Amino acid sequence: MRKSSVGSSGGSRKYSIKRRSGEGLAFDEFGFALIKRKDQKLKQRCHNYRYPQLNASRVKELCELLSYWNGSSFICRSQIERFIRMGIPPSLRGRVWKCLLNIENTRESSVFNYQKCLDEIRGPLVELGVSEYGIISAIATLNDTENDLGYNRLSSSCPTNLLYSTADVTIFRQIALDLQRSFPTHRSLMGESPEAIEGQAKLFRVLIAYAKYNPEIGYSQGMSYIAAVLLMNLSEEEAFWALVVLLEKPKYLSELFDLSGKKIQHQAMVFHQFLKHRLPLVSKHIEDVGLSSIHFVIPWFLTLFTSLACWDSVLAIWDLIMLHGFSAVFRTSLTIIQVLESRLLGLTDEAAILPLLLRVPVDVCQHNVLLPALWATEVQEWEIKCMNSMVLEEDDLGRHQGMTEFSTPQPQAPKVKEPEDHVDGPPPEAKKPVKQDSPVTGPKNLFGRLVQMAHRFVLHKGHQSGRSKPSPLRSGSTRGCLSKVRKNSSLNQSQKKAKRRSQKGSGSRPEVVTTPILDSVGSVKDSPEAATFQRMSSGPVCRVARRRSSQSPSIKTPRRSRTFLMPSACNPVQTQNPSACNPVQTWNLQKRRTALPGELSSQRHSLNETINPVRKPEESQLI
């Protein structure tokens, strides 16, 4: 290999060139062939890489982090996110992906044996006369074998002692066809060199092993691109287990790949709703032109943006996907449309918009342009779940309407013959058909539906976190809680202390002590209000008031002490029969308020002597 350096325009960093012996081909640092400038538009590859490079101290720090990596530690994940923001060196990207995907634990916890599966695959290949190192050249053989098996199955003359089935031959042929399309300009997959033949054999083995590992998903278009990128950075078996984690973990791509292809179509519709929510002007413009977001979103999702011209940007996007999962796929798609927003709004033809989205221009997908915009874009997980719920509700509503429209008619009652009197006259009034209530679909406004879905998501998260009962702010008892707080806050400090003292001896309900008093005639009368007045007049507050009243008249009595001077027994609002009050107990309240402290003390003394002139010992103890 001979290395040289070639300058690049726009201030980009110089890239290295490696020439393959005997072929005269040059490759850049990521393994893509350098082609002539006139063919760059056709191949859509840019070799002017602008990713940042870490210094030696940063690289050493990253290696130390990977050596004691703990995937469940928040500190480790925050540190690795910091390095992903700064840029992962290409030589360490494989180790970073292994740590983020937790490949070793997945392999140790599984009973699947990769090497044993490869031995089982080689048996059918040998019987078919096809080698894993010449799978592309054997496409014609696989086509003929598949046609023969289909013809024999129809004629019921298919042999039963074969090591392969029709499904095996179909998978072999599909993978062989996709091997030709997967990165035809990369040195590990292009041409007939030993390196390319070995790379094609590795890719074939990884894909067919996964089809055997998970028959429910099998093989679908787009997996070859994902497995090829993994093989560029990992070993063969590590790439297989990384593919297992990506396609089966709910965090990553489990909602994209299946045998029928319905999952990828559903996610494309979810992104369509998401785009209408985040970028309504662009979404409406694309729809007005006659283009659907499904036309360009499905290629992005299936290949995970490997069609972008700048490979350093592709690897940085994959770093983010390994860190955050499937939400990073929505985030990248939204970022690309945001960067292209002004250009998209300026185009009015579908034939011009679709190629712009399928082949993103180089000046947009460069690392120093796309990645800052990607880190500045935020996509929350609850947004994707809300849009997913909206699409599911629309599908359920469409199925319900379709079932109602094509349902079998109910048997009708026999028609009653009209009497002859109505033949010449006006026809009888026909009964208007009663409209059936349509199913409740919720608010038609997109914002209202989004708020409703977000509320459901928050409640669902609350139940999952262990809260069996909703908080008072989410229930309908908010008004009662606020009124209870206001009611408690209206009590002053002295009233709270009196209430606690009254409830201390008798539990939750205070006991009312009746004190005999004299009515207007002179007889003894039991009254709870009088007892309350006696306790209040002899309480600590009134003692403080009496102590202050004995001071100089220039000191004003606080209003709090004066409020307890009015007896509740003679209050006409609290007493059911105001006329039954003792006239001696009623006095002029206005005069009491304007009286001096000395006069208040003398009036209180005369009042007590008037109400209770002679007290027995047991009565004084009660007081």
XYZ file of C-alpha atoms in Angstrom:
623
model
C 0.000 0.000 0.000
C 1.172 3.461 -0.830
C -0.138 6.425 1.095
C -0.303 9.990 -0.096
C -2.080 13.145 0.940
C -4.371 15.214 -1.213
C -5.625 18.652 -0.242
C -9.343 19.335 -0.169
C -11.272 22.532 -0.799
C -13.213 24.517 1.762
C -10.625 24.183 4.513
C -11.373 20.518 5.087
C -8.806 18.172 6.574
C -6.538 16.206 4.266
C -7.548 12.612 3.778
C -5.347 9.596 3.145
C -5.409 7.521 -0.030
C -4.719 3.801 -0.236
C -4.181 2.197 -3.608
C -5.005 -1.442 -4.220
C -2.167 -3.258 -5.905
C -2.816 -4.388 -9.489
C -6.050 -2.427 -9.915
C -5.063 1.237 -9.679
C -7.938 2.073 -7.299
C -7.586 4.570 -4.460
C -9.602 4.532 -1.242
C -10.144 7.085 1.467
C -9.660 6.506 5.205
C -13.094 4.896 5.594
C -12.563 2.468 2.697
C -14.604 4.122 -0.062
C -13.149 4.270 -3.543
C -12.078 7.643 -4.918
C -13.870 8.183 -8.185
C -13.604 10.802 -10.847
C -15.252 14.146 -10.302
C -17.645 13.646 -13.203
C -18.957 10.460 -11.551
C -19.382 11.913 -8.061
C -22.982 12.939 -8.728
C -23.776 9.401 -9.795
C -22.075 7.713 -6.840
C -23.067 10.440 -4.349
C -19.975 10.179 -2.152
C -17.936 13.009 -0.646
C -14.415 12.368 0.615
C -13.768 15.755 2.251
C -14.278 14.658 5.842
C -14.546 17.327 8.518
C -15.109 15.398 11.730
C -13.190 16.705 14.791
C -10.145 14.855 16.050
C -9.433 14.330 19.737
C -6.025 15.023 21.190
C -3.941 12.350 22.900
C -5.148 13.167 26.419
C -8.798 12.910 25.376
C -8.179 9.599 23.631
C -6.474 8.241 26.742
C -9.369 9.390 28.895
C -11.851 7.673 26.560
C -9.849 4.418 26.685
C -9.887 4.511 30.495
C -13.649 5.058 30.464
C -14.176 2.058 28.179
C -11.944 -0.120 30.373
C -14.176 0.264 33.452
C -17.434 0.717 31.530
C -20.694 0.040 33.373
C -23.762 0.378 31.188
C -26.138 0.895 34.114
C -24.096 3.773 35.546
C -25.385 7.255 34.871
C -21.867 8.668 35.137
C -20.544 6.356 32.410
C -23.379 7.196 30.033
C -23.060 10.928 30.617
C -19.316 10.725 29.996
C -19.737 8.722 26.794
C -22.320 11.239 25.599
C -19.769 13.984 26.174
C -17.259 12.142 23.995
C -19.872 11.523 21.301
C -20.513 15.247 21.198
C -16.801 15.901 20.788
C -16.410 13.132 18.201
C -15.429 9.462 18.535
C -12.117 8.499 16.903
C -12.640 5.928 14.096
C -10.216 3.511 15.748
C -12.286 3.414 18.977
C -15.781 3.441 17.485
C -16.097 -0.350 17.560
C -15.316 -0.484 21.291
C -17.802 2.295 22.000
C -20.565 0.466 20.114
C -19.810 -2.788 21.957
C -20.175 -1.018 25.290
C -23.357 0.837 24.368
C -25.067 -2.258 22.927
C -23.834 -4.544 25.728
C -22.886 -7.232 23.229
C -20.929 -9.481 25.615
C -23.800 -9.909 28.072
C -26.220 -10.637 25.223
C -23.961 -13.350 23.837
C -23.354 -14.944 27.239
C -27.037 -14.993 28.178
C -28.162 -16.620 24.904
C -28.133 -20.346 24.127
C -27.591 -19.686 20.424
C -24.226 -20.801 19.041
C -23.077 -18.765 16.050
C -20.421 -21.184 14.798
C -22.774 -24.149 15.064
C -25.368 -22.266 13.030
C -22.792 -21.624 10.290
C -22.037 -25.353 10.098
C -25.745 -26.056 9.624
C -25.937 -23.460 6.835
C -23.055 -24.911 4.843
C -24.892 -28.242 4.368
C -27.709 -26.825 2.179
C -25.213 -24.621 0.310
C -23.059 -27.617 -0.614
C -26.120 -29.558 -1.766
C -27.185 -26.590 -3.894
C -23.723 -26.351 -5.407
C -23.244 -22.819 -4.107
C -20.322 -21.543 -2.050
C -20.497 -18.732 0.458
C -17.431 -17.241 -1.211
C -19.159 -17.110 -4.561
C -22.709 -16.301 -3.572
C -23.064 -13.381 -5.990
C -22.000 -15.460 -8.979
C -24.523 -18.151 -7.957
C -27.621 -15.987 -8.292
C -28.644 -17.670 -11.549
C -28.290 -21.104 -9.937
C -30.466 -20.059 -7.002
C -33.125 -18.671 -9.358
C -33.308 -21.936 -11.285
C -33.472 -23.999 -8.090
C -36.279 -21.858 -6.680
C -38.281 -22.192 -9.890
C -37.788 -25.969 -9.923
C -38.914 -26.297 -6.316
C -42.022 -24.247 -7.039
C -42.872 -26.344 -10.081
C -42.312 -29.608 -8.197
C -44.479 -28.420 -5.327
C -47.330 -27.706 -7.694
C -46.961 -31.091 -9.383
C -46.653 -32.912 -6.013
C -43.347 -34.483 -7.045
C -41.011 -32.579 -4.719
C -38.337 -34.837 -3.160
C -38.453 -35.102 0.624
C -34.814 -35.962 1.368
C -33.407 -32.496 0.657
C -31.422 -30.548 3.241
C -32.926 -27.260 2.125
C -36.427 -25.954 1.607
C -38.001 -23.412 -0.691
C -37.830 -20.782 2.061
C -34.053 -21.365 2.425
C -33.446 -20.926 -1.290
C -35.583 -17.764 -1.333
C -33.575 -16.223 1.515
C -30.286 -17.187 -0.160
C -31.354 -15.483 -3.375
C -32.635 -12.314 -1.670
C -29.412 -11.871 0.293
C -27.304 -12.483 -2.801
C -29.208 -9.798 -4.698
C -28.796 -7.280 -1.864
C -25.073 -7.968 -1.582
C -24.608 -6.360 -4.985
C -26.420 -3.186 -3.893
C -24.817 -2.753 -0.460
C -22.016 -0.174 -0.722
C -20.710 -1.073 -4.174
C -17.837 1.441 -3.796
C -16.476 0.118 -0.485
C -13.302 -1.913 -0.673
C -14.727 -4.775 1.442
C -17.638 -5.371 -0.940
C -16.684 -4.189 -4.438
C -14.938 -6.142 -7.138
C -13.463 -9.619 -7.170
C -10.478 -8.977 -4.916
C -9.796 -11.373 -2.008
C -10.765 -8.666 0.475
C -14.075 -8.061 -1.282
C -14.861 -11.793 -1.558
C -14.169 -12.281 2.131
C -16.290 -9.259 3.019
C -19.207 -10.559 0.957
C -18.948 -13.967 2.611
C -18.970 -12.376 6.095
C -22.024 -10.294 5.252
C -23.845 -13.324 3.839
C -23.085 -15.440 6.921
C -24.238 -12.739 9.360
C -27.529 -12.191 7.520
C -28.409 -15.848 7.025
C -27.464 -16.633 10.651
C -29.835 -13.952 11.883
C -32.606 -15.313 9.647
C -32.084 -18.670 11.358
C -31.836 -17.075 14.781
C -35.143 -15.180 14.502
C -37.473 -16.717 11.887
C -40.288 -14.320 12.877
C -38.331 -11.435 11.347
C -36.182 -13.443 8.947
C -34.559 -11.232 6.348
C -35.973 -8.052 4.900
C -34.628 -5.359 2.638
C -32.390 -2.888 4.439
C -30.758 -5.329 6.829
C -27.772 -5.722 4.517
C -26.857 -2.038 4.918
C -27.032 -2.234 8.722
C -24.997 -5.454 8.885
C -22.391 -4.054 6.469
C -21.824 -0.959 8.631
C -21.445 -3.176 11.693
C -18.885 -5.350 9.878
C -16.849 -2.242 9.007
C -16.314 -1.564 12.726
C -16.701 -4.963 14.470
C -15.662 -8.544 13.980
C -18.005 -11.042 12.337
C -19.531 -12.576 15.450
C -19.663 -9.214 17.244
C -21.498 -7.768 14.242
C -24.041 -10.613 14.442
C -24.816 -9.982 18.114
C -24.913 -6.238 17.530
C -27.510 -6.884 14.800
C -29.494 -8.999 17.259
C -29.552 -6.175 19.817
C -30.487 -3.515 17.276
C -33.346 -5.461 15.703
C -34.855 -6.964 18.854
C -34.431 -4.480 21.694
C -37.450 -2.153 22.096
C -35.076 0.762 22.554
C -33.664 0.440 19.036
C -35.200 -0.898 15.793
C -37.658 -3.558 16.921
C -40.556 -1.497 15.482
C -39.072 -1.251 11.981
C -38.450 -4.741 10.620
C -40.849 -7.653 10.126
C -41.720 -10.125 7.405
C -44.781 -8.264 6.110
C -43.273 -4.758 6.116
C -46.232 -3.295 8.029
C -44.076 -1.989 10.867
C -41.996 0.294 8.666
C -45.148 1.645 7.010
C -46.693 2.324 10.407
C -43.602 4.187 11.613
C -43.606 6.233 8.416
C -47.170 7.314 9.202
C -46.115 8.158 12.754
C -43.360 10.389 11.411
C -45.873 11.977 9.049
C -47.988 13.033 12.036
C -44.860 14.081 13.910
C -43.779 16.292 10.999
C -47.227 17.918 10.887
C -46.845 18.720 14.578
C -43.271 20.066 14.514
C -43.047 21.633 11.028
C -46.614 22.320 9.869
C -45.642 24.671 7.020
C -43.224 22.227 5.411
C -45.605 19.316 5.905
C -48.480 21.200 4.283
C -46.254 22.317 1.389
C -45.147 18.733 0.733
C -48.746 17.534 0.766
C -49.882 20.358 -1.525
C -47.226 19.387 -4.043
C -48.613 15.838 -4.022
C -45.763 14.124 -2.198
C -46.105 11.977 0.896
C -43.458 11.725 3.576
C -43.574 7.933 3.214
C -41.681 8.211 -0.087
C -38.477 9.461 1.524
C -38.875 8.379 5.164
C -38.927 4.647 4.452
C -35.512 4.704 2.660
C -34.071 6.733 5.544
C -35.381 4.339 8.165
C -34.462 1.115 6.354
C -30.846 2.097 5.717
C -30.352 4.324 8.800
C -29.167 7.286 6.695
C -26.275 5.378 5.086
C -27.201 7.015 1.774
C -25.830 10.381 2.971
C -22.834 11.560 0.994
C -20.531 12.303 3.968
C -19.586 9.101 5.756
C -18.239 10.857 8.849
C -21.710 12.326 9.383
C -23.249 8.859 8.950
C -21.021 7.379 11.657
C -21.759 10.292 14.017
C -25.502 9.689 13.503
C -24.979 6.008 14.282
C -23.163 6.975 17.496
C -26.242 8.917 18.533
C -28.540 5.998 17.622
C -26.422 3.626 19.706
C -26.748 6.031 22.639
C -30.413 7.116 22.507
C -32.075 4.453 20.372
C -34.990 4.841 17.985
C -35.757 8.415 19.032
C -32.476 9.447 17.375
C -33.871 8.198 14.040
C -36.818 10.626 14.311
C -34.451 13.320 15.510
C -32.138 12.952 12.503
C -35.016 12.928 10.023
C -36.480 16.075 11.546
C -33.075 17.793 11.503
C -32.523 17.090 7.804
C -35.913 18.556 6.918
C -35.263 21.584 9.135
C -31.959 22.304 7.391
C -33.637 21.894 3.982
C -36.743 23.892 4.936
C -35.971 27.026 2.904
C -35.125 24.982 -0.193
C -38.193 22.802 0.112
C -40.517 25.780 0.427
C -38.974 27.283 -2.701
C -39.741 24.222 -4.843
C -43.197 23.586 -6.267
C -42.643 20.384 -8.206
C -42.715 16.846 -6.871
C -39.993 15.809 -9.318
C -37.643 18.360 -7.698
C -38.504 17.791 -4.018
C -38.186 13.997 -3.910
C -34.612 13.806 -5.330
C -33.557 16.567 -2.931
C -34.721 14.486 0.031
C -33.452 11.138 -1.217
C -30.033 12.561 -2.113
C -29.300 15.210 0.479
C -26.791 17.758 -0.889
C -23.214 17.599 0.303
C -23.244 21.099 1.774
C -26.110 20.072 4.064
C -24.893 16.670 5.253
C -21.338 17.756 6.057
C -20.261 17.065 9.603
C -19.770 20.693 10.598
C -23.261 21.604 9.314
C -25.518 18.645 10.082
C -24.184 17.568 13.489
C -24.516 20.965 15.266
C -28.100 21.177 14.003
C -28.718 17.605 15.151
C -27.519 18.263 18.698
C -29.600 21.447 18.817
C -32.797 19.525 17.931
C -34.746 17.938 20.772
C -37.212 15.069 20.325
C -38.938 13.686 23.407
C -40.026 10.087 23.740
C -43.554 11.057 24.785
C -44.035 12.956 21.505
C -43.358 9.824 19.464
C -45.683 7.777 21.678
C -48.448 10.355 21.352
C -48.179 10.351 17.562
C -48.132 6.564 17.588
C -51.374 6.544 19.587
C -52.967 8.994 17.155
C -52.105 6.779 14.173
C -53.457 3.707 15.967
C -56.714 5.531 16.763
C -57.101 6.597 13.137
C -56.501 3.016 11.988
C -59.074 1.684 14.452
C -61.572 4.322 13.339
C -60.986 3.489 9.672
C -61.472 -0.220 10.320
C -64.625 0.493 12.307
C -66.071 2.602 9.506
C -65.128 -0.031 6.929
C -66.766 -2.785 8.938
C -69.891 -0.652 9.343
C -70.030 0.134 5.636
C -69.580 -3.431 4.423
C -71.458 -5.195 7.214
C -74.361 -7.519 6.303
C -77.785 -5.788 6.392
C -80.139 -6.709 9.211
C -83.419 -8.452 8.296
C -86.174 -5.882 7.919
C -89.736 -6.260 9.101
C -92.379 -6.908 6.389
C -93.882 -3.746 4.927
C -97.437 -2.936 5.916
C -99.732 -2.144 3.000
C -100.984 1.423 3.085
C -104.773 1.961 3.193
C -106.528 3.078 -0.011
C -107.618 6.391 1.516
C -104.057 7.751 1.126
C -103.711 6.907 -2.578
C -105.364 10.066 -3.960
C -104.515 12.322 -1.023
C -101.156 13.500 0.177
C -98.770 10.715 1.222
C -98.365 10.078 4.930
C -95.383 11.644 6.619
C -92.418 9.285 6.536
C -90.492 8.788 9.690
C -87.101 10.397 9.614
C -84.296 7.914 10.082
C -82.613 8.249 13.430
C -78.893 8.863 13.084
C -76.753 6.542 15.072
C -74.220 8.041 17.351
C -70.819 8.034 15.755
C -67.958 6.672 17.824
C -66.235 9.189 19.997
C -63.026 10.204 18.308
C -61.934 12.964 20.671
C -61.035 16.482 19.634
C -60.379 16.937 15.929
C -57.789 19.597 16.519
C -54.235 18.252 16.339
C -53.105 20.243 19.367
C -56.038 19.043 21.444
C -55.389 15.443 20.512
C -51.712 15.870 21.318
C -52.502 17.245 24.770
C -54.892 14.371 25.370
C -52.274 11.797 24.364
C -49.634 13.484 26.509
C -51.994 13.359 29.501
C -52.537 9.640 28.956
C -48.784 9.078 28.684
C -48.115 10.934 31.943
C -50.799 8.938 33.774
C -49.397 5.707 32.349
C -45.907 6.639 33.524
C -47.296 7.447 36.966
C -48.959 4.056 37.323
C -45.785 2.303 36.141
C -43.660 4.134 38.714
C -45.740 2.654 41.544
C -48.282 5.363 42.330
C -51.549 3.521 42.722
C -53.543 6.649 43.587
C -53.451 9.868 41.617
C -52.184 12.972 43.320
C -54.701 15.560 44.578
C -53.719 17.983 41.834
C -54.736 15.461 39.145
C -58.041 14.497 40.767
C -61.188 16.507 41.060
C -60.655 17.299 44.755
C -58.392 20.282 44.139
C -61.064 22.777 45.024
C -61.806 21.021 48.313
C -58.119 20.964 49.236
C -57.750 24.663 48.538
C -60.866 25.560 50.526
C -59.611 23.461 53.445
C -56.299 25.279 53.371
C -58.047 28.659 53.341
C -60.286 27.586 56.223
C -57.348 26.529 58.348
C -55.330 29.615 57.481
C -58.197 31.886 58.639
C -57.765 30.771 62.266
C -55.439 32.910 64.345
C -52.776 31.493 66.603
C -54.724 31.816 69.857
C -57.781 30.056 68.472
C -55.609 27.169 67.283
C -54.060 26.806 70.737
C -57.478 26.888 72.421
C -58.758 24.258 70.015
C -55.793 21.970 70.683
C -56.202 22.354 74.480
C -59.910 21.510 74.248
C -59.177 18.404 72.128
C -56.225 17.178 74.183
C -58.177 15.390 76.890
C -61.187 14.106 74.949
C -59.751 13.015 71.613
C -61.140 14.401 68.359
C -64.400 15.781 69.852
C -64.162 18.234 72.784
C -66.383 17.693 75.776
C -68.752 20.545 76.716
C -68.735 21.404 80.416
C -71.914 23.100 81.598
C -71.712 25.711 84.339
C -74.829 26.717 86.271
C -75.636 30.410 85.904
C -78.563 32.551 86.980
C -81.153 33.659 84.481
C -83.128 36.913 84.635
C -85.500 35.533 87.297
C -82.728 34.298 89.536
C -82.968 30.534 88.949
C -80.037 28.366 88.039
C -79.727 27.684 84.307
C -77.335 25.306 82.467
C -75.894 26.762 79.296
C -72.898 25.540 77.215
C -72.421 29.056 75.964
C -72.025 30.321 79.497
C -69.397 27.661 80.177
C -67.557 28.737 77.082
C -67.663 32.327 78.279
C -66.355 31.333 81.703
C -63.433 29.388 80.222
C -62.607 32.243 77.890
C -62.728 34.830 80.645
C -60.421 32.758 82.837
C -58.061 31.574 80.069
C -54.464 32.658 79.506
C -55.441 35.271 76.930
C -57.776 37.057 79.332
C -55.155 36.853 82.074
C -52.738 38.631 79.756
C -55.415 41.206 79.016
C -56.037 41.796 82.738
C -52.326 42.086 83.358
C -52.020 44.690 80.579
C -55.057 46.573 81.818
C -53.342 47.109 85.177
C -50.573 49.010 83.440
C -50.592 52.683 82.527
C -53.571 53.900 80.471
C -51.278 55.179 77.747
C -50.579 51.576 76.596
C -53.172 50.463 74.103
C -54.816 47.087 74.571
C -54.279 44.804 71.580
C -57.274 44.048 69.460
C -56.786 40.319 69.954
C -57.388 40.609 73.716
C -60.475 42.784 73.230
C -62.141 40.273 70.936
C -62.476 37.759 73.796
C -64.399 40.183 76.006
C -67.712 39.645 74.213
C -69.501 36.650 75.763
C -70.812 34.129 73.307
C -73.827 33.422 75.523
C -75.324 36.831 74.741
C -74.420 36.960 71.082
C -77.732 37.152 69.177
C -76.212 35.382 66.201
C -75.099 32.313 68.190
C -78.095 32.166 70.542
C -81.298 30.667 69.210
C -83.516 32.755 71.530
C -81.924 36.201 71.995
C -84.731 37.390 74.273
C -83.849 34.725 76.852
C -80.447 36.321 77.525
C -79.943 37.952 80.856
C -80.389 41.709 80.395
C -77.597 42.199 82.880
C -75.236 40.274 80.598
C -75.939 42.472 77.581
C -74.030 45.743 77.523
C -73.182 48.370 74.979
C -70.402 46.869 72.793
C -69.619 50.210 71.230
C -69.025 51.695 74.671
C -66.801 48.773 75.615
C -64.658 49.314 72.521
C -64.124 52.990 73.303
C -63.563 52.516 77.048
C -60.188 52.917 78.666
C -58.287 49.890 80.058
C -59.055 50.864 83.665
C -62.765 51.218 82.972
C -62.722 47.797 81.211
C -61.271 46.148 84.302
C -63.884 47.699 86.611
C -66.716 46.827 84.262
C -65.519 43.225 84.022
C -65.350 42.932 87.792
C -68.842 44.330 88.288
C -70.200 42.079 85.542
C -68.771 38.927 87.132
C -70.228 39.926 90.500
C -73.622 40.525 88.936
C -73.746 37.208 87.032
C -72.417 34.983 89.833
C -72.861 36.764 93.191
C -72.203 33.703 95.322
C -70.222 30.719 94.091
C -70.067 27.348 95.666
C -66.684 25.575 96.026
C -67.601 22.920 93.470
C -68.588 25.623 90.972
C -65.267 27.426 91.341
C -63.451 24.165 90.733
C -65.398 23.679 87.539
C -64.433 27.147 86.395
